[in-house]
Coordinates of C-alpha atoms in Angstrom, one line a residue:
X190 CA -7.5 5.7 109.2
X191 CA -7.8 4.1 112.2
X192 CA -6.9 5.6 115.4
X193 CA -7.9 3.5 118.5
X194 CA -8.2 -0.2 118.6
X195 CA -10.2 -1.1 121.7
X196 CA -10.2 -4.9 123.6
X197 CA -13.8 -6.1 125.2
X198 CA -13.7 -8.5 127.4
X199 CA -16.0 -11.6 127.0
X200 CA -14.6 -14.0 129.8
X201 CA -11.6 -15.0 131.3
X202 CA -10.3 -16.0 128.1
X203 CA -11.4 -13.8 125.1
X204 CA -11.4 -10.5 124.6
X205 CA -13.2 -8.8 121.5
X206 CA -11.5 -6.0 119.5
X207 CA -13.3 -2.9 118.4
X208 CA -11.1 -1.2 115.9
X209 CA -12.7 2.4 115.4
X210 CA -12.4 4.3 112.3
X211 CA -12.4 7.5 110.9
X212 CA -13.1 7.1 106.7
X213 CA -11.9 10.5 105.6
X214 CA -13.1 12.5 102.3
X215 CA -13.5 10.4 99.0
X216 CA -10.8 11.8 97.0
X217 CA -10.8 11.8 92.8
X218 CA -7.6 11.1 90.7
X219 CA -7.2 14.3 88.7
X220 CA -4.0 13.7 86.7
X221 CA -1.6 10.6 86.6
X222 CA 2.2 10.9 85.4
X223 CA 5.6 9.0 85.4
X224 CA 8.9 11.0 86.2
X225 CA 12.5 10.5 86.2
X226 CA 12.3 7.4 83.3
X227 CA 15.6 8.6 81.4
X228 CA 15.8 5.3 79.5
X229 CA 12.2 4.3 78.5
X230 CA 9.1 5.9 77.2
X231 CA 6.5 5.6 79.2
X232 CA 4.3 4.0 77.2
X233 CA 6.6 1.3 77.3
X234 CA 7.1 1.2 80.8
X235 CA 3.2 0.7 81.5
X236 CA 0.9 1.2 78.8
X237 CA -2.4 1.2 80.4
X238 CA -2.6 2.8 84.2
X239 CA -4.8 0.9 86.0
X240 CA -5.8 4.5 88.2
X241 CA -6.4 7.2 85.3
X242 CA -8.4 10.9 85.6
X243 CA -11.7 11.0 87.0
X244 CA -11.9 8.1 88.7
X245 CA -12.3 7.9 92.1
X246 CA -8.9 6.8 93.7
X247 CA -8.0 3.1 94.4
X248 CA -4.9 2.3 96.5
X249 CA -5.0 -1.1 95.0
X250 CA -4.9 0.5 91.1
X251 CA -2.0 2.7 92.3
X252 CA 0.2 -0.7 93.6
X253 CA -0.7 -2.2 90.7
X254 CA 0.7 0.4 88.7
X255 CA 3.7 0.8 90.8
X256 CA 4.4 -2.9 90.5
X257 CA 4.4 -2.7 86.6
X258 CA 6.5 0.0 86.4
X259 CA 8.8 -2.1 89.2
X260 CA 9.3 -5.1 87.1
X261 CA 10.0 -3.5 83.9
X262 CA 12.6 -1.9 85.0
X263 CA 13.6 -5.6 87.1
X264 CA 13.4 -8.0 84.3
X265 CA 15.9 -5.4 82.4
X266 CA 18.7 -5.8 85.4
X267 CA 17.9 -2.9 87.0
X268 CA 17.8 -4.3 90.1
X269 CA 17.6 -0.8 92.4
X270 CA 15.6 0.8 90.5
X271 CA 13.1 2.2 92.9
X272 CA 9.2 3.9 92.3
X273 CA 7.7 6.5 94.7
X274 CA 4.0 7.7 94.5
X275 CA 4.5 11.4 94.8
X276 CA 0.5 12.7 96.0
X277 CA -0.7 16.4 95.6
X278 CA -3.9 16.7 97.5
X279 CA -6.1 20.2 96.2
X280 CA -9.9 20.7 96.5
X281 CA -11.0 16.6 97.0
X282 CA -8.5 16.0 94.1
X283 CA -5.3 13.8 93.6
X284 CA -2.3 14.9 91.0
X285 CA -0.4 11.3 91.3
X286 CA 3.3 11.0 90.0
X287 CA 5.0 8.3 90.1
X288 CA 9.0 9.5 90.1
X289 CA 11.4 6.6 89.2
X290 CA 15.1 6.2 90.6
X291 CA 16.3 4.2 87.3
X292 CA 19.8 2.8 89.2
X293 CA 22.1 0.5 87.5
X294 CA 22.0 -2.3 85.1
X295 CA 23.3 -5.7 86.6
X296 CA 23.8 -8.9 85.7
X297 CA 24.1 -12.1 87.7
X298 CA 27.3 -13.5 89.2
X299 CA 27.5 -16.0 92.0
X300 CA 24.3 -17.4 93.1
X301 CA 25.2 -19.3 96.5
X302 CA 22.8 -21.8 98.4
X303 CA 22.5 -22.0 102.2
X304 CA 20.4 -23.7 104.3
X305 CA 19.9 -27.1 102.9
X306 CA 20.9 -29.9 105.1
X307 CA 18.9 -32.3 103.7
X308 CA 18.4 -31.3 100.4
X309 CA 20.9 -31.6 97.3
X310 CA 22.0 -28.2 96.1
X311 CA 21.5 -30.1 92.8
X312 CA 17.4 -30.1 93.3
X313 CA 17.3 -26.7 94.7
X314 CA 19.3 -25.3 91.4
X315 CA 17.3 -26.9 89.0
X316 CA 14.5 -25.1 89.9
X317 CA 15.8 -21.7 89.5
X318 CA 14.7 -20.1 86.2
X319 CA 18.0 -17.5 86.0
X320 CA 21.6 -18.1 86.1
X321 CA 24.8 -16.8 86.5
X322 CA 26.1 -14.1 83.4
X323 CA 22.1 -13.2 83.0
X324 CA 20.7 -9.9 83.3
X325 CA 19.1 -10.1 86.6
X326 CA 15.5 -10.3 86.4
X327 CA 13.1 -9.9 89.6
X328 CA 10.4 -11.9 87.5
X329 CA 12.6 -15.1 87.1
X330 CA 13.5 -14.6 90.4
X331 CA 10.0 -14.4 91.9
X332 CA 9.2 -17.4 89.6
X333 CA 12.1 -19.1 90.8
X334 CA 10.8 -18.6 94.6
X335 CA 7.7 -20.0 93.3
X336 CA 9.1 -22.8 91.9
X337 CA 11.0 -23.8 95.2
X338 CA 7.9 -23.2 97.6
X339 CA 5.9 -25.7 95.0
X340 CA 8.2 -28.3 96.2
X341 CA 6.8 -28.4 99.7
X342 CA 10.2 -28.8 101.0
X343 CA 10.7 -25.5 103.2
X344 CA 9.1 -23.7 105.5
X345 CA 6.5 -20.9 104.6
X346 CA 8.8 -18.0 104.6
X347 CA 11.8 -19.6 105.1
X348 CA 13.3 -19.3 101.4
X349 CA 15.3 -15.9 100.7
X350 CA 16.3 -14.4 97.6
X351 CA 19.3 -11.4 98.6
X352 CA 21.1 -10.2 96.2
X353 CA 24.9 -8.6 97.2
X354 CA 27.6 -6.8 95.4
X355 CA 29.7 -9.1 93.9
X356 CA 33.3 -9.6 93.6
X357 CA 32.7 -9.6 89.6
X358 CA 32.4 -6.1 90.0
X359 CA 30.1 -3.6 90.1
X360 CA 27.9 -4.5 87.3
X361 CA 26.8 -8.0 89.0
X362 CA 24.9 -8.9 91.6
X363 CA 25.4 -11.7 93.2
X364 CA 21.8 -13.6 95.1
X365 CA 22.2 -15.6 98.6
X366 CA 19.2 -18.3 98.7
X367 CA 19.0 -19.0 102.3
X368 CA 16.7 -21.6 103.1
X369 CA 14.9 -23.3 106.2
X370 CA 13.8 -26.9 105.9
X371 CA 10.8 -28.6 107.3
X372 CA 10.4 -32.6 107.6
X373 CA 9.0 -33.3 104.5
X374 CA 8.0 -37.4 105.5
X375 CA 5.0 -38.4 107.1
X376 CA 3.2 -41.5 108.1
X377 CA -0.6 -41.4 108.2
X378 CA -2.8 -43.7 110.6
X379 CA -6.6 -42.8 109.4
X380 CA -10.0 -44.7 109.0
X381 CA -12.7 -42.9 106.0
X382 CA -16.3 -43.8 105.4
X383 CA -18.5 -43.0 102.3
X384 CA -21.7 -44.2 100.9
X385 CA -19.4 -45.9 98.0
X386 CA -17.1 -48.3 100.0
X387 CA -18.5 -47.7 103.3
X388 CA -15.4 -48.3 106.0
X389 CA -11.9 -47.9 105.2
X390 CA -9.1 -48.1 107.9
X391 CA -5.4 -46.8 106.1
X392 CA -1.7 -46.4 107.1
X393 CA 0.3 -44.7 104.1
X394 CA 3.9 -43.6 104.3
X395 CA 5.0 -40.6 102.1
X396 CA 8.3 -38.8 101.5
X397 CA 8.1 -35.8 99.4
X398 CA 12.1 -35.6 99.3
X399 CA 13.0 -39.0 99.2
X400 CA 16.4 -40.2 97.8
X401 CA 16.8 -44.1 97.2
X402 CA 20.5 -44.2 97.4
X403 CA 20.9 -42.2 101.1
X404 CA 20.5 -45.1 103.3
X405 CA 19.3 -44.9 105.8
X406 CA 17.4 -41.5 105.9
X407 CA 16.3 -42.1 102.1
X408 CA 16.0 -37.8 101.6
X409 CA 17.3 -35.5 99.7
X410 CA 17.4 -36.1 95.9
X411 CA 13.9 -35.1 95.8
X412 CA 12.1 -38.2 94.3
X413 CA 8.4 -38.9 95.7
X414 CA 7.6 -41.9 97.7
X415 CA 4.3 -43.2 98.9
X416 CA 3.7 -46.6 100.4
X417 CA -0.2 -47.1 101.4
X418 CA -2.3 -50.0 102.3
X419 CA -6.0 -49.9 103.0
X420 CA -8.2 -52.5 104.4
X421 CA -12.4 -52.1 105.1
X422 CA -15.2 -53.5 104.8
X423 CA -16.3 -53.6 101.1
X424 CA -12.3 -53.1 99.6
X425 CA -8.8 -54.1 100.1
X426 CA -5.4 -51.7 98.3
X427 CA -2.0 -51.7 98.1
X428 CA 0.2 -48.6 96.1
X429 CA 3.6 -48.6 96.2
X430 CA 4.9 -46.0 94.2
X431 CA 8.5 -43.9 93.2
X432 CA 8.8 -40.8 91.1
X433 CA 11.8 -39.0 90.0
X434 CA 10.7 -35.6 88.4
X435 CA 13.6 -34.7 86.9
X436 CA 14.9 -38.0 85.1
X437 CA 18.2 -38.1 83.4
X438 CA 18.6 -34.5 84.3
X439 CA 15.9 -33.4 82.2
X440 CA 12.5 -31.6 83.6
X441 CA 11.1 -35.0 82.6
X442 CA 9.1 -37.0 85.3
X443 CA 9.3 -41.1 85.5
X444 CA 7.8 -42.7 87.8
X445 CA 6.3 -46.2 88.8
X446 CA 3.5 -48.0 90.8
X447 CA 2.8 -51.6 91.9
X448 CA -0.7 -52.1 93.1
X449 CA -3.3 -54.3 94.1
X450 CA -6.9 -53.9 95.0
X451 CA -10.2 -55.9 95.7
X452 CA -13.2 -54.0 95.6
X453 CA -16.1 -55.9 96.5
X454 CA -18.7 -52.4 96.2
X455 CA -19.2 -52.2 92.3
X456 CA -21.8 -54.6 92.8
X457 CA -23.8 -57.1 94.6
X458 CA -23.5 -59.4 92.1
X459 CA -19.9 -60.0 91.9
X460 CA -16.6 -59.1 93.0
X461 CA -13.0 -57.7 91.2
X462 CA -9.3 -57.7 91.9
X463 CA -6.5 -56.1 90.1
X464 CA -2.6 -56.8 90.3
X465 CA -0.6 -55.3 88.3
X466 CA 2.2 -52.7 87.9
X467 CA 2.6 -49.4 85.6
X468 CA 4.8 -46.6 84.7
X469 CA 4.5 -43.5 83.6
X470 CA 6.1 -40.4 81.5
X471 CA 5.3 -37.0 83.0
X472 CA 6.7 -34.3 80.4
X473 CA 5.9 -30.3 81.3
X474 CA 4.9 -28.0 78.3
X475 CA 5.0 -24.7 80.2
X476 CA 3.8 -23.8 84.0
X477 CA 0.8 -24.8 83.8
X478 CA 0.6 -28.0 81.0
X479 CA 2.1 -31.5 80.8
X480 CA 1.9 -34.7 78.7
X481 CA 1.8 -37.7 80.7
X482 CA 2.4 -41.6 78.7
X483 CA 1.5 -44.3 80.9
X484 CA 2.0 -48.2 80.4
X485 CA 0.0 -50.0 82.9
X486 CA -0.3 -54.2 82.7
X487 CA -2.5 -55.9 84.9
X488 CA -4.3 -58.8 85.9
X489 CA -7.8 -58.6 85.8
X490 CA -10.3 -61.1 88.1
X491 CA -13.8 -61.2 88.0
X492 CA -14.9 -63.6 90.8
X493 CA -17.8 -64.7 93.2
X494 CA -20.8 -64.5 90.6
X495 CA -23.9 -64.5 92.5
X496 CA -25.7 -67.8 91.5
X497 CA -28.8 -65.6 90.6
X498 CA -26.9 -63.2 88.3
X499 CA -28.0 -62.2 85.1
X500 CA -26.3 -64.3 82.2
X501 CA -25.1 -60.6 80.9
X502 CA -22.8 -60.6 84.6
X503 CA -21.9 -64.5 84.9
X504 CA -20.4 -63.7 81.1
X505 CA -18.0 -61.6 82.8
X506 CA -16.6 -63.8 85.0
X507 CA -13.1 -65.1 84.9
X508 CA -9.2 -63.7 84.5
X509 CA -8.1 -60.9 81.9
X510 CA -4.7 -59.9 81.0
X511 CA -4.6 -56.4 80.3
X512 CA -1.3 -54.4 78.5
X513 CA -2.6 -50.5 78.2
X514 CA -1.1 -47.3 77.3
X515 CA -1.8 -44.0 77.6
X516 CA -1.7 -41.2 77.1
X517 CA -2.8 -37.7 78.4
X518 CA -2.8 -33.6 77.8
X519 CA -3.9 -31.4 81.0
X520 CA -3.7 -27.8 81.7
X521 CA -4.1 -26.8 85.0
X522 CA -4.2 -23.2 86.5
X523 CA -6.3 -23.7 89.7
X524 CA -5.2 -22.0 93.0
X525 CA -5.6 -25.1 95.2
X526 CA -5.9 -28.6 94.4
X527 CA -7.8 -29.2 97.5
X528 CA -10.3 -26.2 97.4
X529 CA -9.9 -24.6 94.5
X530 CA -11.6 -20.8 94.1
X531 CA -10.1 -19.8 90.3
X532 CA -8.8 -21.4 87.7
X533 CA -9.8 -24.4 85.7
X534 CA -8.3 -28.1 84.8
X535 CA -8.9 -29.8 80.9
X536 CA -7.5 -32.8 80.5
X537 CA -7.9 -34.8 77.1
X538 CA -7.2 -38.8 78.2
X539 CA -6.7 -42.2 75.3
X540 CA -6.1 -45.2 76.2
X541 CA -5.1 -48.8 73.9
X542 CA -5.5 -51.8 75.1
X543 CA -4.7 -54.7 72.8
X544 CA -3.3 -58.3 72.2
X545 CA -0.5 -56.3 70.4
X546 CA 0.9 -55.4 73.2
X547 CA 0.7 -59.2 75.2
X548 CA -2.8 -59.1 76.5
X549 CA -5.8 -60.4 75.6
X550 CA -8.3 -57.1 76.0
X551 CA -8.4 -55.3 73.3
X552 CA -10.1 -52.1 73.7
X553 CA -9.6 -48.1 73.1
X554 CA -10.8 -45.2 74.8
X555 CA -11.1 -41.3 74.7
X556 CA -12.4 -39.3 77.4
X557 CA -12.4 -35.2 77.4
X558 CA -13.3 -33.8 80.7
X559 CA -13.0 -30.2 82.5
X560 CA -13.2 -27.6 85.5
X561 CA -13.5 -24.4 86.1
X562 CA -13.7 -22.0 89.3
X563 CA -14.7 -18.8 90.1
X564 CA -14.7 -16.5 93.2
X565 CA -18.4 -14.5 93.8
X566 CA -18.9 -11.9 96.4
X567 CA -19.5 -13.0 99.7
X568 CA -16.9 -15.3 99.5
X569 CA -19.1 -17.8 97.5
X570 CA -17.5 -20.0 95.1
X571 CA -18.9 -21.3 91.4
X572 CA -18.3 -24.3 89.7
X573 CA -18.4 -26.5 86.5
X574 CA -17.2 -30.0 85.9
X575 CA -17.9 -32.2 83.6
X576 CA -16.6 -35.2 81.4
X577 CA -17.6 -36.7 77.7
X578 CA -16.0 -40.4 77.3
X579 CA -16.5 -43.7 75.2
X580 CA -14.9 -46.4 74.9
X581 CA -14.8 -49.4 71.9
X582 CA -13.4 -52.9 71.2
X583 CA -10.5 -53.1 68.6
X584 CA -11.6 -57.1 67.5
X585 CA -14.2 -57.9 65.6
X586 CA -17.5 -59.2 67.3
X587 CA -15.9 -58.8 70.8
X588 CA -17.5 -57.1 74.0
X589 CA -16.3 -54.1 76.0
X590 CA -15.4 -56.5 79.4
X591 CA -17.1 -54.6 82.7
X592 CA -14.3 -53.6 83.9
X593 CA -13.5 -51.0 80.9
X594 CA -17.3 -49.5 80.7
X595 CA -18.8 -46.3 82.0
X596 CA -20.7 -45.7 85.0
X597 CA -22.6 -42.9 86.7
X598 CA -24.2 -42.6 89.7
X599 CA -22.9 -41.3 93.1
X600 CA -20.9 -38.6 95.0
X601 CA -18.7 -37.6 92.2
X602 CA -20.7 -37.2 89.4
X603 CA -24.9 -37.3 89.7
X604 CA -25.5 -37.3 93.7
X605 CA -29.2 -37.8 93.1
X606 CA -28.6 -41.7 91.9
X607 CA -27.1 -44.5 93.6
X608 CA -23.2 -45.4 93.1
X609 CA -23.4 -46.4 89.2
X610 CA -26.1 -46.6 89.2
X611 CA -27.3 -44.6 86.4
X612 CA -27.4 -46.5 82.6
X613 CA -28.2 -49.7 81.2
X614 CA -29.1 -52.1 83.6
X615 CA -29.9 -56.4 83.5
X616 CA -33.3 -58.3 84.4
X617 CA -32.8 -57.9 87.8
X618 CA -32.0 -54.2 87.7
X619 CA -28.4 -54.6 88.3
X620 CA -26.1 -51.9 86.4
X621 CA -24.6 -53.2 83.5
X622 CA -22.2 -49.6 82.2
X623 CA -22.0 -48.2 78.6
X624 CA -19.6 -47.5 76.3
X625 CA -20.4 -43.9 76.8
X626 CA -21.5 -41.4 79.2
X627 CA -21.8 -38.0 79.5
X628 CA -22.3 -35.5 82.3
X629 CA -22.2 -31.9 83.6
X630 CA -22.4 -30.6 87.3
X631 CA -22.5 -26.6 88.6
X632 CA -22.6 -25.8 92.2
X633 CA -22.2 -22.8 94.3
X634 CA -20.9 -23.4 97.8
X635 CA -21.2 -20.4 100.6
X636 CA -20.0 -19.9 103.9
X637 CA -22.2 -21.1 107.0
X638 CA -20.0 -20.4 109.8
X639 CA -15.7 -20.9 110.5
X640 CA -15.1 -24.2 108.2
X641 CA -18.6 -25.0 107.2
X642 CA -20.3 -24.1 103.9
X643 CA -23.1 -24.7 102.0
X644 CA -23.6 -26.2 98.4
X645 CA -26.5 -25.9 95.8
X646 CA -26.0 -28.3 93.3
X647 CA -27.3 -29.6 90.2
X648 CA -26.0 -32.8 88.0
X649 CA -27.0 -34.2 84.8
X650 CA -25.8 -36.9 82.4
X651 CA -26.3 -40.3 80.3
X652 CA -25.0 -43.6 79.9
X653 CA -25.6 -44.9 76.6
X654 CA -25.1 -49.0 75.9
X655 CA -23.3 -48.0 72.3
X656 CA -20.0 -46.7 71.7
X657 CA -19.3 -43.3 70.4
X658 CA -22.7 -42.6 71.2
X659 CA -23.4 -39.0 72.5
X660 CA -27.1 -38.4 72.1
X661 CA -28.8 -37.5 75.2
X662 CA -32.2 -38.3 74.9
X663 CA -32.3 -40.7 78.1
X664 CA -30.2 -38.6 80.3
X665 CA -30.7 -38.5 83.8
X666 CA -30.4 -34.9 86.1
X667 CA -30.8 -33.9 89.7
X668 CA -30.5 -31.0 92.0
X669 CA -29.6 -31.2 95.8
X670 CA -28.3 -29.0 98.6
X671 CA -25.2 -30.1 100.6
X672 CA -22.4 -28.9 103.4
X673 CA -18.8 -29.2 103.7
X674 CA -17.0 -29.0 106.9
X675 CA -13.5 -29.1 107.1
X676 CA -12.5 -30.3 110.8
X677 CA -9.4 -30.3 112.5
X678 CA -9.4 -33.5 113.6
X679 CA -11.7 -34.9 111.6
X680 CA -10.8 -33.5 108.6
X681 CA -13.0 -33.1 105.6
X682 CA -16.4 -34.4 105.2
X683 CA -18.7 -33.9 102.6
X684 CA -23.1 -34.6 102.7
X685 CA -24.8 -33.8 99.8
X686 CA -28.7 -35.0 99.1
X687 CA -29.6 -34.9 95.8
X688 CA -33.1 -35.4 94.2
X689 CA -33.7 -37.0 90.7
X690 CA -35.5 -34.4 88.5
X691 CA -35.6 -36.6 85.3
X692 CA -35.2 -40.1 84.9
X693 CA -34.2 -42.7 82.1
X694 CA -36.0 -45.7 81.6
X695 CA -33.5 -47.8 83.8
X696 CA -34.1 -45.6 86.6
X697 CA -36.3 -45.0 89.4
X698 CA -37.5 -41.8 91.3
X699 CA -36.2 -41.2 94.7
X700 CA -33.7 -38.7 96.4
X701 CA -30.0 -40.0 97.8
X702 CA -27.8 -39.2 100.4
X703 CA -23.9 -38.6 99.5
X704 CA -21.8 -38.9 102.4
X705 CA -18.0 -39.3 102.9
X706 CA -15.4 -38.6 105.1
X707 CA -11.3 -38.7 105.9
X708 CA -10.8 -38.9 109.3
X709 CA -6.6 -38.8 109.9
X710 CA -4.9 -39.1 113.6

């Protein structure tokens, strides 16, 4: 219990606060029981208690048990159904009941929106997993809040579930959604700076809620926009790109992209542009999976071949027409996309390229890469990522073009190597890619101070010339310490040094620097 809470002065402008405690005995759960349950066993209503005899007692076991009991009885329409802990304290000992009011069975009637200036009730009600002449279920309704916060559309806080008697009578409920919109556009000045593409000033436009036909606010109906453009020293992009998630009424995603890019950083030797356009087939499979079909076609331009280039890179030069699709399974259950702390991504990824489909680059590729996150005391967080992939010609006799190979090397994959610079390389020690690669990463970061952490880290993988190839005798590894600091202003950066451990034959000892940053303003 705590019984004072005292302020310290530090200076004119902070105070500390000392927040004295007393502890209290250590009390021991002698019995557990459920009263009052008229219309369930209680093996049915919780079938394991998380706090059982002889254990020392945990308020967080008890709320957990209270809650399972809770949404039984809520996902079977009894929406008042209430749960007390009743405690009987004797000699250092607990006798815990928890005593059920049971309440009446309801179903839903009206379910009324408020709130929504901007947004179509249409978009708000298709994300609601329960309807009107249901049994009223606090779990769809708690998934359904979910659901609506997901869309980044409303204030934190500001979307209400109350359920009213309704004029159906009194076996319905009837459930208010009142709502509290927050601008949901923004435009983004910003400059970034890695060791990959070095400079990079941006301006991107994004509506989350963006609605084609409301001139001229263009919100509402819920589509996604982006419009960005960057410009630096070593690359030059363009994205212009419209989603509709729920196409034809359906909890199917379409969406489309034009884009253009010049990226003069993939090598000294020679430079590449893409122009193209692509759309894309988002379909959900449950909370957490989706299958996404893409169709991108592009034009393809390797230019400005150094005069002293290898004959392996001045083969590459000149224009490709590429027609692709794709196609993609991902599961994804982590807590953040940003930082995650639980949770992991899989993702299974084909493509097809082919003069089938109008081009003239005919390849296929399959790549199988994953994630996974979890939370260690002292708020330290683990990590695993990693990726298999290859990729073949379909015609007989033909090359995989540079532009379709494997590369490793760099701040995403193995920090200890330059940017792809890890695999095959020409005479003059310029990276050529393979048709497959390999690698694995696990790091533990830690806090330092507010917004800094440490990371340990250690990388290793291969890039082998042939496809389908997945023997790692000339892999490459590294291990490295690094910090992240997430600024205010700056926003986040990321330095890592990583130091080559073992080396393939195309390779050469020596420890790298990974830096990168996002500055926004």
């Amino acid at each position: 219990k705590v019984f004072s809470v005292e302020p310290q002065r530090v200076d004119e402008k902070h105070v500390n606060l000392v927040y004295r405690i007393t502890e209290g005995p250590v009390y021991t759960v002698a019995s557990v029981g459920v009263a009052g349950n008229r219309l369930y066993q209680t093996s049915d209503l919780i079938p394991v208690f998380q706090l059982e005899a002889g254990q020392t007692f945990s308020l967080a076991d008890m709320k957990i048990d209270l809650a399972t009991i809770a949404d039984y009885y809520g996902s079977r329409g009894y929406a008042d159904a209430k749960v007390t802990p009743r405690i009987d304290k004797k000699s250092g000992q607990l006798n815990i009941v928890y005593a059920i009011e049971e309440g009446n069975q309801f179903k839903v009637g009206k379910i009324s929106i408020s709130g929504n200036q901007k947004t179509k009730e249409e978009v708000v009600r298709r994300e609601l997993t329960i309807a009107p002449t249901e049994e009223y279920n606090t779990i769809k309704i708690r998934k359904s809040q979910s659901r609506l916060r997901a869309l980044d559309y409303f204030e934190d806080g500001g979307i209400d579930f109350m359920p009213v008697s309704s004029d159906l009578g009194p076996d319905f409920k009837d459930i208010n959604i009142d709502l509290k919109e927050k601008p949901t556009g923004q435009v983004q000045f910003g400059a970034g700076f890695s060791s990959i593409d070095n400079l990079v000033g941006f301006v991107e436009v994004t509506q989350k809620n963006f609605d084609i036909t409301n001139w001229p606010s263009f919100t509402g109906a819920g589509q996604r926009f982006r419009l960005g453009l960057k410009a630096g020293t070593r690359r030059k992009d363009f994205i212009m790109s419209l989603t509709e998630p729920y196409f034809m009424g359906q909890r199917l995603s379409l969406g489309g992209d034009l884009f253009y890019t010049e990226k003069t950083y993939l090598s000294d030797d020679y430079d590449q542009r893409d122009i193209g356009t692509s759309i894309n087939l988002r379909k959900p499979l449950g909370d957490n999976t989706d299958l996404r079909l893409t169709y991108t076609i592009q034009q393809v331009e390797i230019y400005d071949i150094d005069k002293d280039a290898s004959d392996e890179i001045k083969l590459e030069e000149g224009d490709y027409l590429q027609s692709r699709l794709g196609a993609a399974w991902v599961f994804d259950n982590r807590d953040s996309f940003q930082m995650p702390t639980k949770g992991h991504k899989i993702s299974v990824d084909g493509n097809l390229s082919g003069s089938f489909l109008g081009g003239d680059v005919d390849t296929v590729s399959l790549s199988l890469s994953g994630q996974k996150y979890w939370k260690l005391p002292y708020e330290m967080i683990f990590s695993v990522q990693g990726e298999l992939a290859s990729v073949d010609t379909t015609g007989d006799g033909e090359r995989v073009p540079i532009f379709e190979r494997q590369f490793l090397g760099g701040a995403n994959n193995l920090r200890g190597f330059e940017f792809r610079d890890v695999g095959p390389k020409d005479i003059n020690g310029e990276p050529l890619g393979g048709n497959t690669l390999g690698w694995l990463t696990a790091e533990v970061t830690f806090p330092i101070v507010a917004k800094i952490r440490g990371a340990v880290f250690a990388d290793a993988g291969f890039v082998n010339a042939d496809s389908w190839d997945y023997s790692f005798g000339d892999y490459n590894a590294d291990v490295g310490l690094g910090v992240r600091v997430n600024l205010p202003v700056v926003g986040p950066v990321k330095i890592d040094y990583g130091i080559p451990v073992t080396t393939d034959e195309f390779n050469d000892e020596g420890g790298q620097f990974q830096f990168s940053v996002d500055y926004k303003f």
